Coordinates of C-alpha atoms in Angstrom, one line a residue:
M1 CA 3.2 -4.8 -25.4
G2 CA 3.5 -5.4 -21.6
S3 CA 6.5 -5.9 -19.3
G4 CA 5.5 -9.0 -17.4
A5 CA 7.1 -12.5 -17.9
G6 CA 5.6 -12.9 -21.4
G7 CA 6.7 -9.6 -22.9
L8 CA 10.2 -9.7 -21.3
T9 CA 10.9 -13.3 -22.3
A10 CA 9.9 -12.5 -25.9
A11 CA 12.1 -9.5 -26.0
I12 CA 15.1 -11.4 -24.5
T13 CA 14.6 -14.2 -27.0
V14 CA 14.5 -11.8 -30.0
A15 CA 17.6 -9.9 -28.7
E16 CA 19.5 -13.1 -28.0
H17 CA 18.8 -14.2 -31.6
G18 CA 20.2 -11.0 -33.1
G19 CA 17.0 -8.9 -33.4
R20 CA 15.9 -5.6 -31.9
A21 CA 13.0 -5.4 -29.4
I22 CA 11.1 -2.6 -27.7
V23 CA 9.0 -3.3 -24.6
V24 CA 6.1 -0.9 -24.3
E25 CA 4.5 -0.7 -20.8
K26 CA 1.4 1.4 -20.1
D27 CA 2.1 1.6 -16.4
S28 CA 4.8 3.8 -14.8
C29 CA 6.5 0.7 -13.4
L30 CA 8.0 -2.3 -15.1
G31 CA 7.1 -5.9 -14.3
G32 CA 3.3 -5.9 -14.9
V33 CA 1.2 -8.5 -13.1
T34 CA 4.3 -10.8 -12.8
A35 CA 5.9 -8.4 -10.3
L36 CA 2.8 -8.6 -8.0
S37 CA 2.5 -12.4 -8.2
V38 CA 3.9 -15.0 -5.8
G39 CA 6.4 -15.8 -8.6
Q40 CA 5.8 -19.5 -8.8
I41 CA 6.5 -21.2 -12.1
W42 CA 4.8 -24.6 -12.8
L43 CA 6.2 -26.9 -15.3
G44 CA 6.2 -30.7 -15.3
A45 CA 9.1 -32.8 -16.6
N46 CA 11.6 -29.9 -16.3
S47 CA 15.4 -30.3 -16.4
L48 CA 16.0 -28.7 -13.0
A49 CA 13.9 -31.4 -11.4
A50 CA 15.8 -34.0 -13.3
E51 CA 19.1 -32.6 -12.1
A52 CA 17.7 -32.8 -8.5
G53 CA 16.9 -36.5 -9.1
I54 CA 13.2 -36.1 -9.1
A55 CA 11.4 -38.5 -11.5
D56 CA 8.9 -37.1 -13.9
S57 CA 7.9 -37.5 -17.6
V58 CA 6.2 -35.5 -20.3
D59 CA 3.4 -38.1 -20.5
D60 CA 2.7 -37.8 -16.7
A61 CA 2.8 -34.0 -16.9
V62 CA 0.3 -33.9 -19.9
A63 CA -1.9 -36.5 -18.1
Y64 CA -2.1 -34.1 -15.1
L65 CA -3.0 -31.2 -17.4
D66 CA -5.6 -33.4 -18.9
F67 CA -7.0 -33.9 -15.5
L68 CA -7.1 -30.2 -14.8
A69 CA -8.8 -29.6 -18.2
G70 CA -11.7 -32.0 -17.5
D71 CA -12.1 -33.0 -21.2
L72 CA -11.8 -29.4 -22.5
G73 CA -9.1 -27.6 -24.4
D74 CA -6.5 -28.7 -26.9
R75 CA -4.4 -31.7 -25.8
E76 CA -1.7 -31.1 -28.4
L77 CA -1.2 -27.6 -27.1
R78 CA -0.9 -29.0 -23.6
R79 CA 1.9 -31.2 -24.7
R80 CA 3.6 -28.2 -26.5
Y81 CA 3.2 -26.3 -23.2
I82 CA 5.4 -28.9 -21.5
E83 CA 7.9 -29.5 -24.3
D84 CA 8.3 -25.9 -25.4
G85 CA 8.2 -24.8 -21.8
S86 CA 11.1 -27.0 -20.9
E87 CA 13.1 -25.5 -23.8
A88 CA 12.2 -22.0 -22.6
I89 CA 13.2 -22.7 -19.0
D90 CA 16.5 -24.2 -20.2
F91 CA 17.1 -21.1 -22.4
L92 CA 16.5 -18.7 -19.4
Y93 CA 18.4 -20.8 -16.9
Q94 CA 21.4 -22.1 -18.9
K95 CA 21.9 -19.4 -21.6
I96 CA 20.5 -16.2 -20.0
G97 CA 21.6 -17.0 -16.5
I98 CA 18.3 -16.5 -14.7
Q99 CA 18.8 -18.1 -11.2
L100 CA 16.0 -20.7 -11.1
S101 CA 15.7 -23.6 -8.7
V102 CA 13.2 -26.3 -7.8
I103 CA 11.0 -25.7 -4.8
R104 CA 11.4 -29.0 -2.9
R105 CA 8.5 -30.7 -1.0
H106 CA 6.0 -28.6 -2.9
P107 CA 3.2 -30.9 -4.3
D108 CA 0.8 -30.3 -7.2
Y109 CA -2.6 -29.0 -6.1
W110 CA -4.4 -32.3 -6.7
Y111 CA -1.6 -34.7 -5.5
P112 CA -2.1 -37.6 -5.1
K113 CA -5.7 -37.5 -6.4
G114 CA -5.0 -36.2 -9.9
T115 CA -3.8 -38.5 -12.6
G116 CA -0.1 -37.8 -13.3
S117 CA 0.3 -35.6 -10.2
K118 CA 3.6 -35.4 -8.3
A119 CA 4.7 -34.7 -4.8
E120 CA 7.4 -32.3 -5.9
G121 CA 9.6 -31.1 -8.7
R122 CA 7.2 -29.1 -10.8
Y123 CA 7.4 -25.8 -9.0
L124 CA 10.3 -23.5 -9.8
E125 CA 11.1 -20.0 -8.6
V126 CA 13.8 -17.4 -9.1
A127 CA 16.3 -16.6 -6.4
T128 CA 16.0 -13.4 -4.3
Y129 CA 17.2 -10.4 -6.2
D130 CA 19.2 -7.6 -4.8
R131 CA 17.4 -4.4 -5.8
E132 CA 20.7 -2.5 -6.1
Q133 CA 21.7 -4.7 -9.0
L134 CA 19.0 -3.0 -11.1
G135 CA 20.9 0.3 -10.9
P136 CA 18.9 3.1 -12.5
L137 CA 16.1 0.7 -13.5
A138 CA 15.3 0.3 -9.8
E139 CA 13.4 3.6 -10.1
K140 CA 11.1 1.8 -12.5
F141 CA 10.0 -0.8 -10.0
R142 CA 7.2 -0.5 -7.5
K143 CA 8.3 1.0 -4.2
V144 CA 5.4 -0.6 -2.3
N145 CA 3.8 -3.9 -3.0
P146 CA 0.4 -3.8 -1.2
Y147 CA 0.1 -7.6 -1.0
G148 CA 3.5 -8.4 0.4
T149 CA 4.3 -11.0 -2.3
D150 CA 7.8 -9.4 -2.7
L151 CA 8.7 -10.1 0.9
I152 CA 9.2 -13.8 0.9
N153 CA 9.8 -16.8 -1.4
T154 CA 7.7 -19.9 -1.6
A155 CA 10.7 -22.0 -0.6
D156 CA 10.9 -19.9 2.7
V157 CA 7.2 -20.8 3.4
V158 CA 7.8 -24.5 2.7
E159 CA 11.0 -24.6 4.9
A160 CA 9.1 -22.8 7.7
D161 CA 7.0 -26.0 8.2
L162 CA 4.0 -24.1 9.4
D163 CA 6.0 -22.1 11.9
A164 CA 4.8 -18.5 11.6
S165 CA 7.9 -17.2 13.5
K166 CA 10.2 -18.7 10.9
I167 CA 8.2 -16.9 8.1
E168 CA 8.4 -13.6 10.0
E169 CA 12.2 -14.1 10.4
A170 CA 12.6 -14.8 6.7
I171 CA 10.7 -11.6 5.9
R172 CA 12.9 -9.6 8.2
I173 CA 16.1 -11.0 6.6
H174 CA 14.9 -10.2 3.1
Q175 CA 13.9 -6.7 4.1
K176 CA 17.2 -6.0 5.8
R177 CA 19.1 -7.0 2.7
D178 CA 16.7 -5.0 0.5
E179 CA 16.0 -8.2 -1.5
L180 CA 13.1 -8.7 -3.9
C181 CA 11.3 -12.0 -3.6
G182 CA 8.6 -13.9 -5.5
G183 CA 7.2 -12.4 -8.6
A184 CA 9.2 -9.2 -8.1
A185 CA 12.4 -11.1 -8.2
L186 CA 11.3 -12.9 -11.4
A187 CA 10.3 -9.6 -13.0
A188 CA 13.6 -7.9 -11.9
S189 CA 15.7 -10.8 -13.2
L190 CA 14.0 -10.6 -16.6
V191 CA 14.2 -6.8 -16.8
A192 CA 17.9 -6.9 -16.0
A193 CA 18.5 -9.6 -18.7
A194 CA 16.5 -7.6 -21.3
A195 CA 18.4 -4.3 -20.5
A196 CA 21.7 -6.1 -20.7
R197 CA 20.9 -7.2 -24.3
G198 CA 19.9 -3.7 -25.5
V199 CA 16.2 -4.1 -25.3
Q200 CA 14.4 -0.7 -25.0
L201 CA 12.1 -0.5 -22.0
R202 CA 9.5 2.3 -22.3
T203 CA 7.1 3.0 -19.4
D204 CA 4.1 5.4 -19.3
T205 CA 3.5 4.4 -23.0
R206 CA 0.1 3.1 -24.1
A207 CA -0.4 1.1 -27.2
V208 CA -3.4 2.4 -29.0
R209 CA -3.7 0.6 -32.4
I210 CA -1.8 -1.9 -34.5
V211 CA -0.9 -0.7 -37.9
T212 CA -1.1 -3.1 -40.9
D213 CA 0.1 -2.9 -44.5
G214 CA -2.1 -3.4 -47.5
E215 CA -2.0 -7.2 -47.1
G216 CA -3.1 -7.2 -43.5
R217 CA 0.4 -7.8 -42.1
V218 CA 1.6 -6.0 -38.9
A219 CA 3.6 -3.0 -39.9
G220 CA 3.7 -0.9 -36.8
V221 CA 2.1 0.2 -33.5
E222 CA 0.6 3.5 -32.7
V223 CA 1.5 4.5 -29.1
E224 CA 0.8 7.4 -26.8
D225 CA 3.1 8.8 -24.1
P226 CA 3.3 12.1 -22.2
Q227 CA 5.0 13.7 -25.3
G228 CA 2.2 12.7 -27.7
S229 CA 1.4 10.0 -30.1
A230 CA 3.7 8.2 -32.7
V231 CA 3.9 5.1 -34.8
I232 CA 6.7 2.6 -34.0
P233 CA 7.5 0.6 -37.2
T234 CA 7.8 -3.1 -36.6
R235 CA 7.3 -6.4 -38.4
A236 CA 5.9 -8.2 -35.3
V237 CA 3.9 -7.4 -32.2
L238 CA 3.6 -9.6 -29.1
L239 CA 0.6 -8.7 -27.0
A240 CA 1.4 -9.5 -23.3
T241 CA -0.9 -7.0 -21.6
G242 CA -2.5 -9.2 -19.1
G243 CA -6.3 -9.7 -18.7
Y244 CA -9.1 -7.2 -18.6
D245 CA -10.0 -6.9 -14.9
W246 CA -10.6 -3.2 -15.1
N247 CA -12.8 -3.2 -18.2
P248 CA -16.4 -3.6 -17.0
G249 CA -17.7 -4.4 -20.5
F250 CA -15.3 -7.3 -20.9
V251 CA -15.9 -8.5 -17.4
Q252 CA -19.7 -8.6 -18.0
T253 CA -19.3 -10.3 -21.4
F254 CA -16.8 -13.0 -20.5
E255 CA -17.0 -13.4 -16.7
H256 CA -20.8 -12.9 -16.5
K257 CA -20.3 -10.6 -13.5
P258 CA -21.5 -7.0 -13.1
S259 CA -18.0 -6.0 -12.0
L260 CA -14.7 -7.4 -10.8
P261 CA -12.7 -6.0 -7.9
S262 CA -9.1 -6.9 -8.7
M263 CA -5.6 -7.1 -7.2
A264 CA -4.2 -6.4 -10.7
P265 CA -2.8 -3.0 -11.7
R266 CA -5.3 -0.5 -12.8
T267 CA -3.7 -0.6 -16.3
I268 CA -5.1 -4.1 -17.0
E269 CA -8.0 -3.1 -19.2
G270 CA -8.0 -5.6 -22.1
D271 CA -6.1 -3.5 -24.6
H272 CA -5.0 -6.7 -26.4
L273 CA -8.6 -7.7 -27.1
M274 CA -9.4 -4.2 -28.5
M275 CA -6.3 -4.0 -30.7
A276 CA -6.3 -7.5 -32.0
S277 CA -10.0 -7.8 -32.8
E278 CA -9.7 -4.7 -34.9
I279 CA -7.4 -6.5 -37.3
G280 CA -9.1 -9.9 -37.2
G281 CA -7.8 -11.6 -34.0
W282 CA -10.0 -14.4 -32.6
V283 CA -11.2 -13.9 -29.1
D284 CA -11.7 -17.3 -27.4
S285 CA -13.6 -17.6 -24.1
G286 CA -13.2 -20.5 -21.7
R287 CA -15.3 -21.8 -18.8
P288 CA -15.7 -19.0 -16.1
S289 CA -16.2 -21.6 -13.4
S290 CA -12.6 -22.8 -14.0
T291 CA -11.1 -19.2 -13.8
P292 CA -9.4 -18.6 -10.4
L293 CA -11.4 -15.6 -9.1
N294 CA -10.7 -16.1 -5.5
L295 CA -13.1 -14.9 -2.8
G296 CA -11.9 -11.8 -1.0
F297 CA -12.9 -8.5 0.6
Q298 CA -12.2 -4.8 0.5
V299 CA -9.7 -3.4 2.9
P300 CA -11.3 -0.4 4.6
G301 CA -9.7 3.0 3.8
A302 CA -6.9 1.4 1.7
E303 CA -6.3 2.2 -2.0
Y304 CA -4.0 0.9 -4.7
D305 CA -3.6 2.5 -8.1
G306 CA -6.4 4.9 -7.2
K307 CA -8.9 2.1 -6.6
P308 CA -10.1 0.4 -3.4
L309 CA -7.6 -2.2 -2.2
Y310 CA -9.0 -5.8 -2.2
E311 CA -7.4 -8.9 -0.6
N312 CA -8.3 -12.5 -1.6
M313 CA -8.8 -15.2 1.0
A314 CA -7.6 -18.0 -1.1
S315 CA -7.6 -20.6 1.6
L316 CA -8.3 -20.7 5.3
R317 CA -6.4 -21.9 8.3
P318 CA -8.0 -24.0 11.1
G319 CA -10.7 -22.2 13.0
A320 CA -12.6 -20.5 10.1
I321 CA -15.3 -21.6 7.7
I322 CA -17.1 -20.1 4.7
V323 CA -20.9 -20.3 4.6
N324 CA -23.8 -19.3 2.3
A325 CA -26.9 -17.3 3.2
R326 CA -28.4 -20.5 4.7
G327 CA -25.5 -20.7 7.1
K328 CA -24.2 -23.8 5.4
R329 CA -20.7 -24.8 4.4
F330 CA -20.3 -25.7 0.8
A331 CA -16.6 -26.6 0.2
D332 CA -13.3 -27.5 1.7
E333 CA -12.3 -24.0 2.9
S334 CA -8.6 -24.9 3.0
F335 CA -8.5 -25.5 -0.7
Y336 CA -9.5 -22.5 -2.7
P337 CA -10.1 -24.4 -6.1
D338 CA -12.9 -26.3 -4.3
V339 CA -14.3 -23.1 -2.8
N340 CA -14.3 -21.3 -6.2
G341 CA -16.0 -24.1 -8.0
A342 CA -18.7 -24.5 -5.4
Y343 CA -19.3 -20.8 -5.2
N344 CA -20.0 -20.6 -8.9
N345 CA -22.6 -23.4 -8.8
F346 CA -25.8 -22.3 -10.5
D347 CA -29.1 -23.7 -9.2
G348 CA -31.4 -24.1 -12.2
G349 CA -34.4 -24.6 -10.0
E350 CA -33.9 -21.4 -8.1
Q351 CA -32.2 -19.5 -11.1
R352 CA -29.5 -18.2 -8.9
M353 CA -26.0 -19.0 -7.7
S354 CA -26.8 -21.2 -4.7
N355 CA -23.7 -20.2 -2.6
S356 CA -23.7 -16.5 -3.3
P357 CA -23.5 -14.4 -1.3
A358 CA -20.9 -16.1 1.0
W359 CA -19.3 -15.1 4.3
L360 CA -16.1 -15.9 6.0
V361 CA -16.9 -16.8 9.6
F362 CA -14.3 -17.1 12.4
D363 CA -13.9 -16.5 16.1
A364 CA -11.6 -14.4 18.4
K365 CA -9.1 -17.3 18.6
Y366 CA -8.6 -17.3 14.8
L367 CA -8.0 -13.6 14.8
R368 CA -5.5 -13.9 17.6
N369 CA -3.6 -16.8 16.1
Y370 CA -3.5 -16.0 12.4
G371 CA -4.8 -12.6 11.5
F372 CA -5.3 -12.8 7.8
Q373 CA -3.0 -14.8 5.5
T374 CA -1.4 -11.9 3.7
Y375 CA 1.9 -10.5 5.0
Q376 CA 0.8 -6.9 5.4
T377 CA -3.0 -6.5 5.9
L378 CA -3.6 -7.9 9.4
R379 CA -1.0 -9.6 11.5
P380 CA -1.9 -12.1 14.2
G381 CA -3.2 -10.5 17.4
E382 CA -4.2 -7.2 15.7
A383 CA -7.8 -6.0 16.0
L384 CA -10.1 -6.3 13.0
P385 CA -10.3 -2.9 11.3
G386 CA -13.5 -1.0 11.6
G387 CA -15.8 -1.5 8.7
V388 CA -14.7 -5.1 7.9
G389 CA -17.6 -7.4 8.3
N390 CA -19.9 -7.9 11.3
V391 CA -19.4 -9.0 14.9
G392 CA -21.5 -10.7 17.5
K393 CA -21.0 -11.9 21.1
D394 CA -22.4 -15.3 20.0
L395 CA -23.3 -17.0 16.7
P396 CA -27.1 -16.0 16.7
E397 CA -26.2 -12.4 17.2
L398 CA -23.6 -12.6 14.5
A399 CA -26.0 -14.2 12.1
V400 CA -28.6 -11.5 12.6
A401 CA -26.0 -8.7 12.1
A402 CA -24.6 -10.3 8.9
G403 CA -27.9 -11.5 7.3
I404 CA -27.2 -15.2 7.6
D405 CA -29.8 -17.7 8.7
A406 CA -29.2 -18.1 12.4
S407 CA -30.3 -21.6 13.0
G408 CA -28.4 -22.8 9.9
L409 CA -25.2 -21.1 11.1
V410 CA -25.5 -22.5 14.7
E411 CA -26.1 -26.0 13.4
T412 CA -23.2 -25.8 10.9
V413 CA -20.7 -24.6 13.5
E414 CA -21.8 -27.4 15.9
R415 CA -21.4 -30.0 13.2
F416 CA -18.0 -28.6 12.1
N417 CA -16.7 -28.5 15.7
A418 CA -17.6 -32.1 16.1
F419 CA -15.6 -32.9 13.0
C420 CA -12.7 -31.0 14.5
A421 CA -12.8 -33.1 17.7
Q422 CA -12.7 -36.3 15.7
G423 CA -10.2 -35.0 13.1
V424 CA -12.3 -35.9 10.1
D425 CA -14.4 -33.6 8.0
E426 CA -17.2 -35.9 6.9
D427 CA -18.7 -33.3 4.5
F428 CA -15.8 -32.0 2.5
G429 CA -12.7 -33.8 3.5
R430 CA -10.8 -30.8 4.8
G431 CA -7.3 -31.7 5.8
T432 CA -6.9 -34.5 3.3
I433 CA -5.1 -32.5 0.5
P434 CA -1.2 -32.3 1.0
W435 CA -1.0 -28.9 -0.6
S436 CA -3.5 -27.5 1.8
R437 CA -1.9 -29.1 4.8
M438 CA 1.5 -27.6 3.8
Y439 CA 0.3 -24.1 3.3
M440 CA -2.6 -23.7 5.7
G441 CA -2.2 -26.3 8.4
D442 CA -1.1 -25.7 12.0
L443 CA 0.8 -28.6 13.7
R444 CA -0.4 -27.3 17.0
V445 CA -4.0 -28.3 16.0
Q446 CA -4.6 -32.0 16.4
P447 CA -5.7 -34.5 15.4
N448 CA -6.2 -32.6 12.0
P449 CA -4.0 -29.6 11.5
L450 CA -6.7 -28.0 9.3
L451 CA -9.7 -28.5 11.6
G452 CA -9.9 -26.0 14.4
P453 CA -13.2 -25.4 16.2
L454 CA -15.0 -22.0 16.4
T455 CA -15.6 -21.7 20.2
E456 CA -14.4 -18.3 21.5
G457 CA -16.5 -15.1 21.2
P458 CA -16.7 -12.6 19.8
F459 CA -17.5 -14.1 16.4
Y460 CA -16.9 -12.4 13.1
A461 CA -18.4 -12.6 9.6
I462 CA -17.0 -10.9 6.5
K463 CA -19.0 -10.9 3.3
L464 CA -16.9 -12.2 0.4
T465 CA -16.8 -11.3 -3.3
P466 CA -14.8 -12.7 -6.2
V467 CA -11.5 -10.8 -6.7
G468 CA -9.5 -10.9 -9.9
T469 CA -5.7 -11.4 -10.4
S470 CA -5.6 -10.8 -14.2
I471 CA -6.2 -14.5 -14.9
V472 CA -9.4 -14.3 -16.9
S473 CA -11.7 -16.6 -18.9
A474 CA -11.1 -15.0 -22.4
G475 CA -8.1 -14.2 -24.5
L476 CA -6.7 -14.3 -27.9
K477 CA -6.6 -17.7 -29.5
V478 CA -3.1 -18.7 -30.5
D479 CA -1.3 -21.6 -32.1
A480 CA 1.7 -23.5 -30.8
A481 CA 4.0 -20.7 -31.9
G482 CA 2.0 -18.0 -30.1
R483 CA 0.7 -16.6 -33.4
V484 CA -2.8 -15.0 -33.0
L485 CA -5.4 -16.8 -35.1
N486 CA -8.3 -15.4 -36.9
A487 CA -11.8 -16.9 -36.9
R488 CA -11.2 -18.9 -40.1
G489 CA -8.2 -20.7 -38.4
G490 CA -5.5 -18.8 -40.2
T491 CA -3.1 -16.4 -38.5
V492 CA -2.9 -12.6 -38.3
P493 CA 0.5 -12.1 -39.9
G494 CA 3.0 -10.7 -37.4
L495 CA 0.7 -10.8 -34.4
Y496 CA 1.5 -12.9 -31.3
A497 CA 0.1 -13.2 -27.7
A498 CA 1.4 -14.6 -24.5
G499 CA 0.5 -15.0 -20.8
N500 CA -2.9 -13.9 -19.7
A501 CA -3.5 -12.1 -23.0
A502 CA -3.6 -15.5 -24.7
A503 CA -6.7 -17.7 -24.4
R504 CA -6.6 -20.6 -22.0
S505 CA -7.2 -23.0 -24.9
D506 CA -4.6 -25.5 -23.7
V507 CA -4.5 -25.5 -19.9
V508 CA -8.2 -25.0 -19.2
G509 CA -8.0 -25.8 -15.4
Y510 CA -5.9 -23.9 -12.9
Q511 CA -2.7 -24.7 -11.0
S512 CA -0.7 -21.8 -9.5
G513 CA 2.4 -21.1 -11.5
I514 CA 0.9 -21.9 -14.9
A515 CA 0.1 -18.2 -15.6
N516 CA 3.8 -17.2 -15.2
M517 CA 5.0 -20.2 -17.1
K518 CA 2.5 -19.6 -19.9
G519 CA 4.0 -16.1 -20.3
I520 CA 7.5 -17.5 -20.4
Q521 CA 6.6 -20.4 -22.8
L522 CA 4.6 -18.4 -25.3
G523 CA 7.0 -15.4 -25.1
Y524 CA 9.9 -17.7 -25.9
V525 CA 8.2 -19.6 -28.8
A526 CA 6.9 -16.3 -30.2
G527 CA 10.3 -14.6 -30.1
R528 CA 11.9 -17.7 -31.7
D529 CA 9.2 -17.7 -34.4
I530 CA 9.6 -14.0 -35.1
M531 CA 13.4 -14.5 -35.7
K532 CA 12.8 -17.4 -38.0
A533 CA 10.5 -15.3 -40.3

């Protein structure tokens, strides 16, 4: 159930081991959330890094995952993530022929601060994919990716070395060749591999209910498509349906938010939780403050899947800050995990989230130099669309228009501008994290490429809200083979889960690329386990 990395990897594994598999996708397009992602795959101690001469070890990789987890989660499952994940990558790369490579010079988020962190070697991605190679299946891929993640690879961004013109040139080349990049290339590669092995790929088909036999074992799946409903007999089901971003009840229950605007497809509604819980599946909820709901905003007048289009502002370039209602900064704005954690801080004395609401504040120079960091929404030099945020000729006027404390905002900007002049952020250390410097820095800005002052009016403020990406706090609790557990610790016979449908019981913290890898790893071990049964 689901045609992202988890569902496709499981189907390929089953087919390669002599079984028959059907991939059922509720959406009209294949690829799921994977196809909209940046396409990064994070895995420590992988064989491709070893081939490239990059030193790493399973112990170091697990130590880094321990650091991310912060004493939560299952350490043994984290080790299995690395060990089984390595086997899964070797299977896709060496046996299936998926064109994977190491992204050189790409550090872990918390390098060198995090125990076991590395400067490079743990990020992988698939090579660009020629859309024509899909043949008739190309019609089952999205014609328009509203976020532009299919236009460029991470390796292109790293190679550009903060030169925006090189990134634009890479995009032009990929478009001219009609090449898919990022998550779209990963999804296309897996779709093609599945089709080549006889896997049935059914779109516009919703799974409604899992059918069990008299002993509680999976025996089939009831599905609905435009022709009606039917039961597909099967001895195993893998749930790889993503999160539950568009299910208000689940969002309120597990994320503790009244609603969640999301960049995920409208079909991501938590079907896995509904179907599995009906037959005894254990829903496990993690720590919402560790869930990467990046702050973002609604794009005026734009829609995707019949819903308002939201963009996230994961990290900021020099010349912009994020403040709370008091006009105060509360995190390193160039490193979104820091922003997310601080935004979710709950003040027990005030009984409220102390940094919510929050605003993105920037000046005319920032808009002229950078636009917004996505590849399609607002290019450098373009005017801010009407209806996005507030504007003021100076900071006090901006503060009044936005509802921010004026004296607090003026004081904060003055203090921040002084940090920019000296090149040291004494409050939050902005510019000290190699990952942020690589992605968001500007070598033209000195002495710190991530510290640019706000000096040129007019000034702008955009109110921010958490935006989902299908990576959520709750999921189905699984064992090392991807088998869904019940509340007594046993398994639901024949039921498996992978990717964002599986609980984050192992890798509790977040590192980009883990979601795609978790789909691949659990999809692989589940497919292998199914064929052993």
